Amino acid sequence: MAERVLITGLGMVTAIGDDVAGNLKSLRRQQSGVGFSQHIDTIYKDVLPAAEVRHATVTLQGMAGVAGKDGYTRTTLLGLIAMREALADAGIATASEEPTGFINASTVGGMCDTEKVYFDVINPEKEGDFLQYIDTLDCADCTQRIADTVGIDEYIATISTACSSSANALMFGARLIKAGLVRRVICGGTEALTRFTLNGFNSLKNIDKQHCRPFDQTRNGLNLGEGAAYLVLESESLVKERNASVKAELKGYANTNEAFHPTAPSPEGDGAFAAMQQALAMGGVAPENVQYVNVHGTATISNDLAEGHALQRLFGDKVPPFSSTKPFTGHALAAAGGIEAIYAVLAIQHSIIFPNLHFSQKMEELNITPETQLKEGVPVSNVISNSFGFGGNNASLLISKYEG
């Protein structure tokens, strides 16, 4: 019989907190991290709101424990900060004490640094060793540097499936455990803001110049964000062997690819519906036993409509409380699934449902509206966390209260 996959450690850094406790505090205060960039040199820094981690890169070096060391991009540093917290939270003093996998997600890799020297690299008259930065561009470079720094050398892989990346990383890690290949895997993602990302989404007309408003009739696009989040997954046998504390269980998961359009979902939410349905089936949980859905909720015109249709198809007239937390953190792309998986665990641990900020007007095509008030003291046993990426790559996680 395949092992149950349990979550024993959490680590994160976002625009609303330097760690898990800081994130929870901001969520409870309903304090958004969306503002204007202080660290990106772009003509849009005072035009396009974004959720930026408030520390300069040199400060992040100290927080990551690598002050004064070269080769660590902002993406890598954010990931290393989250990784160190996750290990400590799981009570792991040395990662190498148990063969440990690391499945990391990113879409920009070291682009945050390499784009700064792009014009120097292509200028034949410019002198300097600019090519040293190119090696850090590859998303796998940040994965390997994080792994090497903390001493992980088993089953290291990098996933880049746009906005579903770190949710897929969690699935990959869970499958390694269920297959008996490893008993512990650390999964999640890291992403730094870049000019390329801002320009790219702006060219798609997908960025709102105001604070984003998921599932609102007046929604007009997303706000980008940055951050990192990792969850320590362990087999139930390892948890019992070392008497570890369990945060929650990764009970079900599914990935579907509808391939409807390169950047838009199917209008009826076919892929989103199938992903949620299959995740529930895998976990043996009926739709009526879901207490909260952390929706993908980007606040773009087509994505929210498709996800809304999928929710109504799956739950009928009994859609559970749902909200998007992206108005807090911005859309952190490859890191979003990891960030929101941790929020799902926090919802279970603290009996809390997070509000959907900035909502004011129901979407005319839907019969449902998101939660707009912070709710505490609400028993939460099963949470669906959705992450949907370009190309119709849909990932749904079922995170549940652990019943040992």
mmCIF file of C-alpha atoms in Angstrom:
data_model
loop_
_atom_site.group_PDB
_atom_site.id
_atom_site.type_symbol
_atom_site.label_atom_id
_atom_site.label_comp_id
_atom_site.label_asym_id
_atom_site.label_seq_id
_atom_site.Cartn_x
_atom_site.Cartn_y
_atom_site.Cartn_z
ATOM 1 C CA MET A 1 0.000 0.000 0.000
ATOM 2 C CA ALA A 2 1.338 3.435 -0.972
ATOM 3 C CA GLU A 3 2.500 5.718 1.804
ATOM 4 C CA ARG A 4 0.414 8.655 2.939
ATOM 5 C CA VAL A 5 2.110 11.992 2.205
ATOM 6 C CA LEU A 6 2.298 14.288 5.216
ATOM 7 C CA ILE A 7 3.369 17.925 5.499
ATOM 8 C CA THR A 8 5.824 18.485 8.349
ATOM 9 C CA GLY A 9 7.481 21.819 7.573
ATOM 10 C CA LEU A 10 6.605 25.189 6.043
ATOM 11 C CA GLY A 11 8.821 28.039 4.895
ATOM 12 C CA MET A 12 8.076 31.176 2.910
ATOM 13 C CA VAL A 13 8.871 34.782 2.127
ATOM 14 C CA THR A 14 6.472 37.095 0.294
ATOM 15 C CA ALA A 15 5.575 40.750 0.025
ATOM 16 C CA ILE A 16 3.461 40.422 3.187
ATOM 17 C CA GLY A 17 5.931 38.601 5.399
ATOM 18 C CA ASP A 18 9.483 37.314 5.777
ATOM 19 C CA ASP A 19 8.277 33.997 7.163
ATOM 20 C CA VAL A 20 5.132 31.940 7.721
ATOM 21 C CA ALA A 21 4.202 33.773 10.931
ATOM 22 C CA GLY A 22 4.601 37.150 9.233
ATOM 23 C CA ASN A 23 2.356 36.047 6.366
ATOM 24 C CA LEU A 24 -0.358 34.829 8.731
ATOM 25 C CA LYS A 25 -0.207 38.097 10.660
ATOM 26 C CA SER A 26 -0.693 40.160 7.481
ATOM 27 C CA LEU A 27 -3.500 37.898 6.277
ATOM 28 C CA ARG A 28 -5.319 38.380 9.570
ATOM 29 C CA ARG A 29 -4.778 42.133 9.384
ATOM 30 C CA GLN A 30 -6.023 42.083 5.769
ATOM 31 C CA GLN A 31 -2.854 43.924 4.820
ATOM 32 C CA SER A 32 -1.917 43.777 1.136
ATOM 33 C CA GLY A 33 1.668 43.714 -0.098
ATOM 34 C CA VAL A 34 0.824 45.296 -3.435
ATOM 35 C CA GLY A 35 2.516 48.633 -4.089
ATOM 36 C CA PHE A 36 5.169 50.016 -6.428
ATOM 37 C CA SER A 37 8.609 48.526 -6.986
ATOM 38 C CA GLN A 38 11.663 49.846 -5.175
ATOM 39 C CA HIS A 39 14.161 47.395 -6.667
ATOM 40 C CA ILE A 40 13.421 47.050 -10.393
ATOM 41 C CA ASP A 41 14.826 49.567 -12.866
ATOM 42 C CA THR A 42 11.894 49.951 -15.242
ATOM 43 C CA ILE A 43 9.812 52.739 -16.726
ATOM 44 C CA TYR A 44 6.767 50.987 -15.260
ATOM 45 C CA LYS A 45 7.948 51.017 -11.619
ATOM 46 C CA ASP A 46 5.558 53.841 -10.735
ATOM 47 C CA VAL A 47 2.836 52.733 -13.156
ATOM 48 C CA LEU A 48 2.231 49.009 -12.682
ATOM 49 C CA PRO A 49 1.584 47.896 -9.093
ATOM 50 C CA ALA A 50 3.391 44.775 -7.923
ATOM 51 C CA ALA A 51 3.849 42.844 -4.686
ATOM 52 C CA GLU A 52 7.579 43.073 -4.061
ATOM 53 C CA VAL A 53 9.546 41.624 -1.140
ATOM 54 C CA ARG A 54 10.610 44.802 0.612
ATOM 55 C CA HIS A 55 14.279 43.944 1.107
ATOM 56 C CA ALA A 56 17.152 44.851 -1.206
ATOM 57 C CA THR A 57 19.101 41.912 -2.604
ATOM 58 C CA VAL A 58 22.082 42.609 -0.344
ATOM 59 C CA THR A 59 19.776 42.335 2.667
ATOM 60 C CA LEU A 60 18.389 39.049 1.355
ATOM 61 C CA GLN A 61 21.945 37.681 1.244
ATOM 62 C CA GLY A 62 22.229 38.097 4.990
ATOM 63 C CA MET A 63 18.761 36.648 5.589
ATOM 64 C CA ALA A 64 19.709 33.624 3.464
ATOM 65 C CA GLY A 65 22.968 33.074 5.344
ATOM 66 C CA VAL A 66 25.217 33.752 2.350
ATOM 67 C CA ALA A 67 26.274 37.356 2.935
ATOM 68 C CA GLY A 68 29.156 38.410 0.716
ATOM 69 C CA LYS A 69 29.013 35.312 -1.493
ATOM 70 C CA ASP A 70 28.725 35.603 -5.279
ATOM 71 C CA GLY A 71 26.460 33.667 -7.625
ATOM 72 C CA TYR A 72 23.215 33.910 -5.659
ATOM 73 C CA THR A 73 20.535 35.687 -7.676
ATOM 74 C CA ARG A 74 17.511 37.303 -6.052
ATOM 75 C CA THR A 75 15.449 34.278 -7.090
ATOM 76 C CA THR A 76 17.913 31.933 -5.401
ATOM 77 C CA LEU A 77 18.091 34.045 -2.242
ATOM 78 C CA LEU A 78 14.321 34.123 -1.821
ATOM 79 C CA GLY A 79 14.246 30.355 -2.250
ATOM 80 C CA LEU A 80 17.067 29.804 0.225
ATOM 81 C CA ILE A 81 15.326 31.914 2.888
ATOM 82 C CA ALA A 82 12.138 29.857 2.514
ATOM 83 C CA MET A 83 14.100 26.593 2.425
ATOM 84 C CA ARG A 84 15.920 27.302 5.685
ATOM 85 C CA GLU A 85 12.651 28.075 7.463
ATOM 86 C CA ALA A 86 10.975 24.934 6.105
ATOM 87 C CA LEU A 87 13.809 22.717 7.324
ATOM 88 C CA ALA A 88 13.833 24.325 10.768
ATOM 89 C CA ASP A 89 10.046 24.108 11.029
ATOM 90 C CA ALA A 90 10.196 20.383 10.275
ATOM 91 C CA GLY A 91 12.843 19.880 12.961
ATOM 92 C CA ILE A 92 15.490 18.939 10.403
ATOM 93 C CA ALA A 93 18.928 20.041 11.588
ATOM 94 C CA THR A 94 20.797 18.521 8.647
ATOM 95 C CA ALA A 95 19.093 17.775 5.340
ATOM 96 C CA SER A 96 21.554 15.002 4.547
ATOM 97 C CA GLU A 97 20.565 12.991 7.654
ATOM 98 C CA GLU A 98 17.875 11.346 5.487
ATOM 99 C CA PRO A 99 18.027 10.960 1.685
ATOM 100 C CA THR A 100 15.993 14.017 0.713
ATOM 101 C CA GLY A 101 14.609 15.089 -2.638
ATOM 102 C CA PHE A 102 14.180 18.670 -3.792
ATOM 103 C CA ILE A 103 11.643 19.590 -6.464
ATOM 104 C CA ASN A 104 11.889 23.301 -7.201
ATOM 105 C CA ALA A 105 9.797 25.497 -9.471
ATOM 106 C CA SER A 106 10.666 28.747 -11.208
ATOM 107 C CA THR A 107 9.896 30.496 -14.472
ATOM 108 C CA VAL A 108 12.387 33.369 -14.403
ATOM 109 C CA GLY A 109 15.388 31.646 -12.825
ATOM 110 C CA GLY A 110 18.213 34.178 -12.671
ATOM 111 C CA MET A 111 16.678 36.537 -15.215
ATOM 112 C CA CYS A 112 16.339 39.138 -12.463
ATOM 113 C CA ASP A 113 20.127 39.512 -12.600
ATOM 114 C CA THR A 114 21.006 38.575 -16.171
ATOM 115 C CA GLU A 115 18.624 41.078 -17.734
ATOM 116 C CA LYS A 116 20.644 43.855 -16.089
ATOM 117 C CA VAL A 117 23.678 42.993 -18.252
ATOM 118 C CA TYR A 118 21.856 42.016 -21.447
ATOM 119 C CA PHE A 119 22.881 45.063 -23.447
ATOM 120 C CA ASP A 120 26.461 44.752 -22.193
ATOM 121 C CA VAL A 121 26.629 41.140 -23.336
ATOM 122 C CA ILE A 122 25.455 41.897 -26.874
ATOM 123 C CA ASN A 123 27.638 44.991 -27.242
ATOM 124 C CA PRO A 124 30.961 43.908 -28.857
ATOM 125 C CA GLU A 125 32.631 47.138 -27.717
ATOM 126 C CA LYS A 126 31.713 46.684 -24.081
ATOM 127 C CA GLU A 127 34.462 45.253 -21.909
ATOM 128 C CA GLY A 128 33.952 43.103 -18.835
ATOM 129 C CA ASP A 129 33.262 39.541 -17.763
ATOM 130 C CA PHE A 130 29.506 39.764 -18.269
ATOM 131 C CA LEU A 131 29.168 36.154 -19.335
ATOM 132 C CA GLN A 132 29.627 35.053 -15.715
ATOM 133 C CA TYR A 133 26.016 36.041 -15.145
ATOM 134 C CA ILE A 134 24.653 33.892 -17.957
ATOM 135 C CA ASP A 135 25.075 30.610 -16.071
ATOM 136 C CA THR A 136 22.636 31.821 -13.438
ATOM 137 C CA LEU A 137 19.853 32.388 -15.990
ATOM 138 C CA ASP A 138 18.875 28.712 -16.130
ATOM 139 C CA CYS A 139 16.069 27.920 -13.670
ATOM 140 C CA ALA A 140 17.971 24.786 -12.651
ATOM 141 C CA ASP A 141 20.887 26.920 -11.470
ATOM 142 C CA CYS A 142 18.893 28.305 -8.545
ATOM 143 C CA THR A 143 17.634 24.803 -7.739
ATOM 144 C CA GLN A 144 21.153 23.379 -7.606
ATOM 145 C CA ARG A 145 22.565 26.276 -5.592
ATOM 146 C CA ILE A 146 19.837 25.975 -2.967
ATOM 147 C CA ALA A 147 20.327 22.201 -2.798
ATOM 148 C CA ASP A 148 24.106 22.499 -2.505
ATOM 149 C CA THR A 149 23.864 25.175 0.183
ATOM 150 C CA VAL A 150 21.666 23.079 2.490
ATOM 151 C CA GLY A 151 23.159 19.708 1.618
ATOM 152 C CA ILE A 152 20.511 18.012 -0.534
ATOM 153 C CA ASP A 153 21.810 15.600 -3.178
ATOM 154 C CA GLU A 154 18.936 13.186 -3.935
ATOM 155 C CA TYR A 155 16.305 13.479 -6.684
ATOM 156 C CA ILE A 156 16.840 17.138 -7.563
ATOM 157 C CA ALA A 157 14.596 18.482 -10.308
ATOM 158 C CA THR A 158 13.250 21.766 -11.646
ATOM 159 C CA ILE A 159 9.717 22.320 -12.932
ATOM 160 C CA SER A 160 8.572 25.216 -15.095
ATOM 161 C CA THR A 161 4.910 25.014 -16.118
ATOM 162 C CA ALA A 162 4.081 28.702 -15.712
ATOM 163 C CA CYS A 163 1.660 29.493 -12.885
ATOM 164 C CA SER A 164 1.059 25.845 -11.937
ATOM 165 C CA SER A 165 4.773 25.119 -11.449
ATOM 166 C CA SER A 166 5.103 24.741 -7.668
ATOM 167 C CA ALA A 167 1.776 22.930 -7.359
ATOM 168 C CA ASN A 168 3.144 20.448 -9.873
ATOM 169 C CA ALA A 169 6.372 20.287 -7.842
ATOM 170 C CA LEU A 170 4.319 19.161 -4.844
ATOM 171 C CA MET A 171 2.639 16.484 -6.956
ATOM 172 C CA PHE A 172 6.001 15.262 -8.231
ATOM 173 C CA GLY A 173 7.346 15.037 -4.691
ATOM 174 C CA ALA A 174 4.268 13.192 -3.467
ATOM 175 C CA ARG A 175 4.598 10.675 -6.282
ATOM 176 C CA LEU A 176 8.253 10.029 -5.379
ATOM 177 C CA ILE A 177 7.175 9.233 -1.824
ATOM 178 C CA LYS A 178 4.252 7.050 -2.888
ATOM 179 C CA ALA A 179 6.535 5.167 -5.281
ATOM 180 C CA GLY A 180 8.916 4.418 -2.418
ATOM 181 C CA LEU A 181 11.850 6.180 -4.069
ATOM 182 C CA VAL A 182 12.431 8.557 -1.186
ATOM 183 C CA ARG A 183 10.826 9.217 2.194
ATOM 184 C CA ARG A 184 11.272 12.992 2.266
ATOM 185 C CA VAL A 185 10.973 15.622 -0.450
ATOM 186 C CA ILE A 186 10.999 19.404 -0.155
ATOM 187 C CA CYS A 187 8.767 20.979 -2.782
ATOM 188 C CA GLY A 188 7.721 24.473 -3.830
ATOM 189 C CA GLY A 189 8.998 27.351 -5.871
ATOM 190 C CA THR A 190 10.796 30.670 -5.989
ATOM 191 C CA GLU A 191 10.283 33.684 -8.219
ATOM 192 C CA ALA A 192 11.679 37.205 -8.392
ATOM 193 C CA LEU A 193 10.128 40.120 -10.225
ATOM 194 C CA THR A 194 11.802 41.069 -13.501
ATOM 195 C CA ARG A 195 11.391 43.712 -16.169
ATOM 196 C CA PHE A 196 10.777 40.945 -18.683
ATOM 197 C CA THR A 197 7.859 39.590 -16.666
ATOM 198 C CA LEU A 198 6.285 43.002 -16.154
ATOM 199 C CA ASN A 199 6.680 43.881 -19.827
ATOM 200 C CA GLY A 200 5.439 40.493 -20.975
ATOM 201 C CA PHE A 201 2.218 40.490 -18.983
ATOM 202 C CA ASN A 202 1.672 44.155 -19.796
ATOM 203 C CA SER A 203 1.919 43.344 -23.509
ATOM 204 C CA LEU A 204 -0.814 40.744 -22.995
ATOM 205 C CA LYS A 205 -2.930 43.504 -21.415
ATOM 206 C CA ASN A 206 -3.162 41.349 -18.303
ATOM 207 C CA ILE A 207 -1.914 43.811 -15.668
ATOM 208 C CA ASP A 208 -4.230 46.138 -13.765
ATOM 209 C CA LYS A 209 -2.893 49.600 -12.951
ATOM 210 C CA GLN A 210 -4.984 49.469 -9.801
ATOM 211 C CA HIS A 211 -5.148 46.779 -7.101
ATOM 212 C CA CYS A 212 -6.412 43.552 -8.628
ATOM 213 C CA ARG A 213 -10.016 42.485 -7.920
ATOM 214 C CA PRO A 214 -10.454 38.707 -8.359
ATOM 215 C CA PHE A 215 -13.945 37.470 -9.215
ATOM 216 C CA ASP A 216 -15.242 41.027 -9.437
ATOM 217 C CA GLN A 217 -17.345 42.253 -12.346
ATOM 218 C CA THR A 218 -14.904 45.176 -12.756
ATOM 219 C CA ARG A 219 -11.740 43.028 -12.691
ATOM 220 C CA ASN A 220 -9.158 44.163 -15.209
ATOM 221 C CA GLY A 221 -6.032 42.090 -14.734
ATOM 222 C CA LEU A 222 -3.494 40.874 -12.222
ATOM 223 C CA ASN A 223 -0.767 42.392 -10.077
ATOM 224 C CA LEU A 224 2.507 40.484 -10.295
ATOM 225 C CA GLY A 225 4.359 39.414 -7.171
ATOM 226 C CA GLU A 226 7.505 37.673 -6.016
ATOM 227 C CA GLY A 227 8.429 35.306 -3.236
ATOM 228 C CA ALA A 228 9.227 31.717 -2.385
ATOM 229 C CA ALA A 229 7.537 28.894 -0.513
ATOM 230 C CA TYR A 230 8.515 25.317 0.328
ATOM 231 C CA LEU A 231 6.721 22.478 2.064
ATOM 232 C CA VAL A 232 8.459 19.469 3.577
ATOM 233 C CA LEU A 233 6.682 16.285 2.510
ATOM 234 C CA GLU A 234 7.381 13.047 4.371
ATOM 235 C CA SER A 235 6.070 9.522 4.293
ATOM 236 C CA GLU A 236 3.896 8.533 7.226
ATOM 237 C CA SER A 237 6.416 5.872 8.216
ATOM 238 C CA LEU A 238 9.239 8.419 8.452
ATOM 239 C CA VAL A 239 7.034 10.780 10.437
ATOM 240 C CA LYS A 240 6.302 8.041 12.972
ATOM 241 C CA GLU A 241 9.917 6.922 13.046
ATOM 242 C CA ARG A 242 11.180 10.348 14.056
ATOM 243 C CA ASN A 243 8.042 11.366 15.960
ATOM 244 C CA ALA A 244 7.630 14.462 13.819
ATOM 245 C CA SER A 245 4.797 16.963 14.153
ATOM 246 C CA VAL A 246 2.329 16.920 11.252
ATOM 247 C CA LYS A 247 0.826 20.134 9.836
ATOM 248 C CA ALA A 248 -1.551 18.527 7.333
ATOM 249 C CA GLU A 249 -1.829 15.796 4.717
ATOM 250 C CA LEU A 250 -1.473 16.142 0.965
ATOM 251 C CA LYS A 251 -4.388 13.841 0.393
ATOM 252 C CA GLY A 252 -5.123 14.294 -3.287
ATOM 253 C CA TYR A 253 -3.866 16.062 -6.369
ATOM 254 C CA ALA A 254 -4.362 16.175 -10.114
ATOM 255 C CA ASN A 255 -2.965 17.844 -13.197
ATOM 256 C CA THR A 256 -4.937 18.224 -16.392
ATOM 257 C CA ASN A 257 -3.989 19.887 -19.645
ATOM 258 C CA GLU A 258 -6.846 21.096 -21.783
ATOM 259 C CA ALA A 259 -4.555 22.756 -24.394
ATOM 260 C CA PHE A 260 -7.395 25.103 -25.335
ATOM 261 C CA HIS A 261 -5.228 28.161 -26.055
ATOM 262 C CA PRO A 262 -1.611 29.249 -25.352
ATOM 263 C CA THR A 263 -2.665 31.868 -22.776
ATOM 264 C CA ALA A 264 -6.381 31.391 -22.099
ATOM 265 C CA PRO A 265 -8.444 28.634 -20.432
ATOM 266 C CA SER A 266 -11.473 26.943 -21.955
ATOM 267 C CA PRO A 267 -14.491 29.213 -21.322
ATOM 268 C CA GLU A 268 -16.363 26.548 -19.352
ATOM 269 C CA GLY A 269 -13.346 25.693 -17.214
ATOM 270 C CA ASP A 270 -13.036 22.120 -18.479
ATOM 271 C CA GLY A 271 -9.465 21.618 -17.264
ATOM 272 C CA ALA A 272 -10.050 23.306 -13.908
ATOM 273 C CA PHE A 273 -13.162 21.215 -13.306
ATOM 274 C CA ALA A 274 -11.374 17.966 -14.159
ATOM 275 C CA ALA A 275 -8.363 18.811 -11.971
ATOM 276 C CA MET A 276 -10.500 19.546 -8.895
ATOM 277 C CA GLN A 277 -12.734 16.537 -9.503
ATOM 278 C CA GLN A 278 -9.790 14.152 -9.855
ATOM 279 C CA ALA A 279 -7.987 15.560 -6.799
ATOM 280 C CA LEU A 280 -11.100 14.948 -4.678
ATOM 281 C CA ALA A 281 -11.506 11.450 -6.097
ATOM 282 C CA MET A 282 -7.903 10.591 -5.294
ATOM 283 C CA GLY A 283 -8.351 11.768 -1.708
ATOM 284 C CA GLY A 284 -11.705 10.036 -1.288
ATOM 285 C CA VAL A 285 -13.348 13.324 -0.304
ATOM 286 C CA ALA A 286 -16.836 14.260 -1.499
ATOM 287 C CA PRO A 287 -17.382 17.820 -2.761
ATOM 288 C CA GLU A 288 -19.717 18.582 0.151
ATOM 289 C CA ASN A 289 -16.848 17.891 2.585
ATOM 290 C CA VAL A 290 -14.662 20.727 1.263
ATOM 291 C CA GLN A 291 -14.726 23.730 3.596
ATOM 292 C CA TYR A 292 -12.586 26.179 1.607
ATOM 293 C CA VAL A 293 -11.180 26.687 -1.877
ATOM 294 C CA ASN A 294 -8.128 28.880 -2.387
ATOM 295 C CA VAL A 295 -8.869 29.701 -6.006
ATOM 296 C CA HIS A 296 -6.302 30.564 -8.664
ATOM 297 C CA GLY A 297 -8.165 33.877 -8.968
ATOM 298 C CA THR A 298 -5.821 36.049 -11.015
ATOM 299 C CA ALA A 299 -8.430 38.784 -11.644
ATOM 300 C CA THR A 300 -8.046 38.444 -15.398
ATOM 301 C CA ILE A 301 -11.217 38.472 -17.477
ATOM 302 C CA SER A 302 -11.108 34.922 -18.847
ATOM 303 C CA ASN A 303 -9.398 33.061 -15.993
ATOM 304 C CA ASP A 304 -11.823 34.046 -13.234
ATOM 305 C CA LEU A 305 -14.826 33.325 -15.442
ATOM 306 C CA ALA A 306 -13.539 29.858 -16.377
ATOM 307 C CA GLU A 307 -12.664 28.986 -12.785
ATOM 308 C CA GLY A 308 -16.051 30.234 -11.604
ATOM 309 C CA HIS A 309 -17.836 27.998 -14.097
ATOM 310 C CA ALA A 310 -15.682 25.062 -12.938
ATOM 311 C CA LEU A 311 -16.612 25.676 -9.301
ATOM 312 C CA GLN A 312 -20.320 25.764 -10.128
ATOM 313 C CA ARG A 313 -20.049 22.594 -12.224
ATOM 314 C CA LEU A 314 -18.283 20.710 -9.443
ATOM 315 C CA PHE A 315 -20.203 21.935 -6.387
ATOM 316 C CA GLY A 316 -23.574 22.822 -7.925
ATOM 317 C CA ASP A 317 -25.562 25.214 -5.752
ATOM 318 C CA LYS A 318 -23.395 24.430 -2.701
ATOM 319 C CA VAL A 319 -20.080 26.047 -3.595
ATOM 320 C CA PRO A 320 -17.983 26.242 -0.405
ATOM 321 C CA PRO A 321 -16.369 29.480 0.765
ATOM 322 C CA PHE A 322 -13.672 30.505 -1.685
ATOM 323 C CA SER A 323 -11.249 33.372 -2.107
ATOM 324 C CA SER A 324 -8.147 34.444 -3.968
ATOM 325 C CA THR A 325 -5.208 35.518 -1.817
ATOM 326 C CA LYS A 326 -3.394 37.110 -4.760
ATOM 327 C CA PRO A 327 -4.535 40.627 -3.742
ATOM 328 C CA PHE A 328 -2.253 40.063 -0.717
ATOM 329 C CA THR A 329 0.836 38.603 -2.418
ATOM 330 C CA GLY A 330 0.394 39.477 -6.064
ATOM 331 C CA HIS A 331 0.619 36.667 -8.577
ATOM 332 C CA ALA A 332 4.005 35.094 -7.843
ATOM 333 C CA LEU A 333 3.787 32.850 -10.926
ATOM 334 C CA ALA A 334 5.886 29.693 -10.321
ATOM 335 C CA ALA A 335 5.897 30.301 -6.556
ATOM 336 C CA ALA A 336 2.131 30.889 -6.330
ATOM 337 C CA GLY A 337 1.160 27.240 -5.873
ATOM 338 C CA GLY A 338 3.594 26.797 -2.999
ATOM 339 C CA ILE A 339 2.545 30.026 -1.301
ATOM 340 C CA GLU A 340 -1.132 29.164 -1.534
ATOM 341 C CA ALA A 341 -0.568 25.551 -0.437
ATOM 342 C CA ILE A 342 0.915 26.945 2.769
ATOM 343 C CA TYR A 343 -2.105 29.222 3.144
ATOM 344 C CA ALA A 344 -4.286 26.112 2.812
ATOM 345 C CA VAL A 345 -2.356 24.485 5.655
ATOM 346 C CA LEU A 346 -2.753 27.641 7.762
ATOM 347 C CA ALA A 347 -6.504 27.611 7.106
ATOM 348 C CA ILE A 348 -6.658 24.097 8.550
ATOM 349 C CA GLN A 349 -4.306 24.754 11.464
ATOM 350 C CA HIS A 350 -5.956 27.987 12.586
ATOM 351 C CA SER A 351 -9.602 27.368 11.557
ATOM 352 C CA ILE A 352 -9.538 30.413 9.337
ATOM 353 C CA ILE A 353 -10.818 31.461 5.912
ATOM 354 C CA PHE A 354 -9.048 34.336 4.214
ATOM 355 C CA PRO A 355 -10.890 37.219 2.537
ATOM 356 C CA ASN A 356 -10.892 38.124 -1.145
ATOM 357 C CA LEU A 357 -9.723 41.762 -0.956
ATOM 358 C CA HIS A 358 -11.157 44.573 -3.098
ATOM 359 C CA PHE A 359 -14.311 42.692 -4.134
ATOM 360 C CA SER A 360 -17.368 44.894 -4.672
ATOM 361 C CA GLN A 361 -19.529 43.628 -7.535
ATOM 362 C CA LYS A 362 -20.713 40.105 -8.444
ATOM 363 C CA MET A 363 -19.748 38.780 -11.856
ATOM 364 C CA GLU A 364 -22.893 38.816 -13.988
ATOM 365 C CA GLU A 365 -22.140 35.398 -15.546
ATOM 366 C CA LEU A 366 -21.878 33.598 -12.185
ATOM 367 C CA ASN A 367 -24.191 32.801 -9.277
ATOM 368 C CA ILE A 368 -21.391 32.861 -6.713
ATOM 369 C CA THR A 369 -19.266 35.459 -4.933
ATOM 370 C CA PRO A 370 -16.035 35.055 -2.966
ATOM 371 C CA GLU A 371 -15.604 35.475 0.756
ATOM 372 C CA THR A 372 -14.940 39.108 1.589
ATOM 373 C CA GLN A 373 -14.619 38.903 5.365
ATOM 374 C CA LEU A 374 -11.938 37.233 7.452
ATOM 375 C CA LYS A 375 -13.547 34.243 9.167
ATOM 376 C CA GLU A 376 -11.973 32.721 12.260
ATOM 377 C CA GLY A 377 -13.129 29.845 14.424
ATOM 378 C CA VAL A 378 -14.443 27.989 11.377
ATOM 379 C CA PRO A 379 -13.522 24.268 11.371
ATOM 380 C CA VAL A 380 -11.578 23.512 8.185
ATOM 381 C CA SER A 381 -10.686 19.919 7.357
ATOM 382 C CA ASN A 382 -10.338 19.900 3.563
ATOM 383 C CA VAL A 383 -9.030 22.658 1.305
ATOM 384 C CA ILE A 384 -8.639 22.725 -2.460
ATOM 385 C CA SER A 385 -5.795 24.910 -3.704
ATOM 386 C CA ASN A 386 -5.881 25.732 -7.410
ATOM 387 C CA SER A 387 -3.019 26.796 -9.670
ATOM 388 C CA PHE A 388 -3.662 27.152 -13.383
ATOM 389 C CA GLY A 389 -0.952 27.957 -15.919
ATOM 390 C CA PHE A 390 -0.552 29.012 -19.534
ATOM 391 C CA GLY A 391 -1.277 26.319 -22.094
ATOM 392 C CA GLY A 392 -4.162 25.001 -20.008
ATOM 393 C CA ASN A 393 -1.881 23.349 -17.440
ATOM 394 C CA ASN A 394 -4.216 22.961 -14.459
ATOM 395 C CA ALA A 395 -3.151 21.771 -11.017
ATOM 396 C CA SER A 396 -5.378 21.192 -8.006
ATOM 397 C CA LEU A 397 -4.187 20.103 -4.562
ATOM 398 C CA LEU A 398 -6.396 18.600 -1.845
ATOM 399 C CA ILE A 399 -4.844 19.455 1.516
ATOM 400 C CA SER A 400 -6.528 17.896 4.524
ATOM 401 C CA LYS A 401 -6.387 17.749 8.284
ATOM 402 C CA TYR A 402 -4.281 14.772 9.322
ATOM 403 C CA GLU A 403 -6.161 12.026 11.050
ATOM 404 C CA GLY A 404 -3.410 9.687 12.267
#
